[in-house]
Amino acid sequence: MRLDHVQLAIPPGGEAKARAFWCDLLGLSEISKPPGLARRGGLWLALDGAELHLGVESGFAPALKAHPCLVVADLPALAERLSGAGHAVRPDEAIAGRERFYCDDPFGNRLEFMAPASA
């Protein structure tokens, strides 16, 4: 098995904020949604070997515990970029030997960012 995609919810009308965070700040590329799904709003983003789908959810509530973990080549640079843009970075040392931190997207969804595992 392999992971095809992860979906996070965003509130109605949140696409511009999502693009500013995921595309402009984090550097992910938006990919086209199938026409039948495009009218629902939201956006899809390309990851290395998978996709991140941001789906519009009426009655939106952020995911406070459940979260994706994204492996990042230069974790300190990303932490600095996120902090500089006003997103609180919360380091976590609960897993020995794994450098990582948590941060929330503009809607309060919990995200984990982790450095690649040492060989």
Short mmCIF file of C-alpha atoms in Angstrom, two decimals:
data_model
loop_
_atom_site.label_atom_id
_atom_site.label_comp_id
_atom_site.label_asym_id
_atom_site.label_seq_id
_atom_site.Cartn_x
_atom_site.Cartn_y
_atom_site.Cartn_z
CA MET A 1 0.00 0.00 0.00
CA ARG A 2 0.95 3.59 -0.44
CA LEU A 3 -0.66 6.85 0.53
CA ASP A 4 -2.44 8.59 -2.35
CA HIS A 5 -3.68 11.71 -0.57
CA VAL A 6 -4.57 13.31 2.74
CA GLN A 7 -7.50 15.67 3.07
CA LEU A 8 -7.79 18.58 5.46
CA ALA A 9 -10.90 20.69 5.84
CA ILE A 10 -11.00 24.43 5.30
CA PRO A 11 -13.90 26.81 5.90
CA PRO A 12 -16.05 28.08 3.02
CA GLY A 13 -14.27 30.92 1.23
CA GLY A 14 -10.86 29.89 2.61
CA GLU A 15 -9.16 29.16 -0.71
CA ALA A 16 -7.20 32.44 -0.90
CA LYS A 17 -5.80 32.01 2.62
CA ALA A 18 -5.02 28.37 1.84
CA ARG A 19 -3.11 29.31 -1.32
CA ALA A 20 -1.18 32.02 0.52
CA PHE A 21 -0.10 29.51 3.17
CA TRP A 22 0.40 26.27 1.22
CA CYS A 23 1.57 27.65 -2.13
CA ASP A 24 3.16 31.02 -1.41
CA LEU A 25 4.65 30.34 2.04
CA LEU A 26 5.36 26.59 1.89
CA GLY A 27 6.00 26.36 -1.85
CA LEU A 28 3.61 23.56 -2.79
CA SER A 29 2.17 23.48 -6.30
CA GLU A 30 -1.56 23.52 -6.89
CA ILE A 31 -2.88 20.80 -9.21
CA SER A 32 -6.14 20.81 -11.14
CA LYS A 33 -9.15 19.17 -9.58
CA PRO A 34 -11.41 17.03 -11.76
CA PRO A 35 -14.22 19.22 -13.19
CA GLY A 36 -16.90 17.41 -11.20
CA LEU A 37 -15.09 18.22 -7.95
CA ALA A 38 -13.84 21.71 -8.82
CA ARG A 39 -17.28 23.24 -8.32
CA ARG A 40 -17.16 22.16 -4.66
CA GLY A 41 -14.32 24.61 -3.98
CA GLY A 42 -11.12 23.87 -2.11
CA LEU A 43 -7.85 22.98 -3.78
CA TRP A 44 -5.47 20.11 -4.35
CA LEU A 45 -1.70 20.32 -3.85
CA ALA A 46 1.16 18.14 -5.06
CA LEU A 47 3.44 16.45 -2.54
CA ASP A 48 6.36 14.15 -3.30
CA GLY A 49 4.53 10.92 -4.15
CA ALA A 50 1.11 11.95 -2.84
CA GLU A 51 -1.38 14.82 -2.77
CA LEU A 52 -2.86 17.11 -0.15
CA HIS A 53 -6.54 17.91 -0.69
CA LEU A 54 -8.06 20.92 1.04
CA GLY A 55 -11.82 20.44 1.05
CA VAL A 56 -14.42 23.03 1.93
CA GLU A 57 -16.53 21.99 4.89
CA SER A 58 -19.58 23.93 6.05
CA GLY A 59 -19.66 23.99 9.84
CA PHE A 60 -15.85 23.81 9.71
CA ALA A 61 -13.95 22.97 12.91
CA PRO A 62 -10.14 22.69 12.79
CA ALA A 63 -8.39 19.37 13.35
CA LEU A 64 -6.71 19.93 16.71
CA LYS A 65 -5.25 16.44 17.24
CA ALA A 66 -5.37 14.58 13.90
CA HIS A 67 -2.72 15.89 11.52
CA PRO A 68 -0.50 15.14 8.56
CA CYS A 69 3.26 15.03 9.02
CA LEU A 70 5.32 16.47 6.19
CA VAL A 71 9.03 15.65 5.83
CA VAL A 72 11.04 18.78 5.02
CA ALA A 73 14.65 18.89 3.80
CA ASP A 74 15.54 22.11 5.68
CA LEU A 75 13.42 22.12 8.83
CA PRO A 76 15.13 25.10 10.54
CA ALA A 77 14.63 27.28 7.45
CA LEU A 78 10.95 26.35 7.31
CA ALA A 79 10.51 27.09 11.02
CA GLU A 80 12.07 30.51 10.48
CA ARG A 81 9.90 31.22 7.43
CA LEU A 82 6.71 30.20 9.28
CA SER A 83 7.62 32.22 12.38
CA GLY A 84 8.47 35.23 10.25
CA ALA A 85 5.02 35.02 8.66
CA GLY A 86 3.33 35.01 12.09
CA HIS A 87 2.68 31.27 12.45
CA ALA A 88 3.67 29.92 15.88
CA VAL A 89 6.13 27.03 15.68
CA ARG A 90 5.94 24.50 18.53
CA PRO A 91 9.05 22.28 18.77
CA ASP A 92 8.52 18.74 20.02
CA GLU A 93 11.19 16.37 21.32
CA ALA A 94 8.94 13.44 22.27
CA ILE A 95 10.51 11.15 19.64
CA ALA A 96 14.21 10.65 20.33
CA GLY A 97 16.38 11.36 17.32
CA ARG A 98 13.62 13.02 15.25
CA GLU A 99 13.76 16.76 14.73
CA ARG A 100 10.23 18.08 14.32
CA PHE A 101 7.74 20.79 15.19
CA TYR A 102 4.03 21.55 15.05
CA CYS A 103 2.39 24.56 13.49
CA ASP A 104 -1.20 25.41 12.61
CA ASP A 105 -2.45 26.38 9.18
CA PRO A 106 -4.39 29.68 8.91
CA PHE A 107 -7.58 27.86 9.96
CA GLY A 108 -6.20 26.17 13.08
CA ASN A 109 -5.56 22.70 11.59
CA ARG A 110 -2.63 21.04 13.35
CA LEU A 111 0.35 20.24 11.12
CA GLU A 112 3.59 18.42 11.89
CA PHE A 113 6.82 19.08 10.03
CA MET A 114 9.77 16.69 10.43
CA ALA A 115 13.37 16.52 9.20
CA PRO A 116 14.29 13.44 7.16
CA ALA A 117 15.36 10.45 9.27
CA SER A 118 19.10 10.00 9.61
CA ALA A 119 20.49 7.07 7.66
#
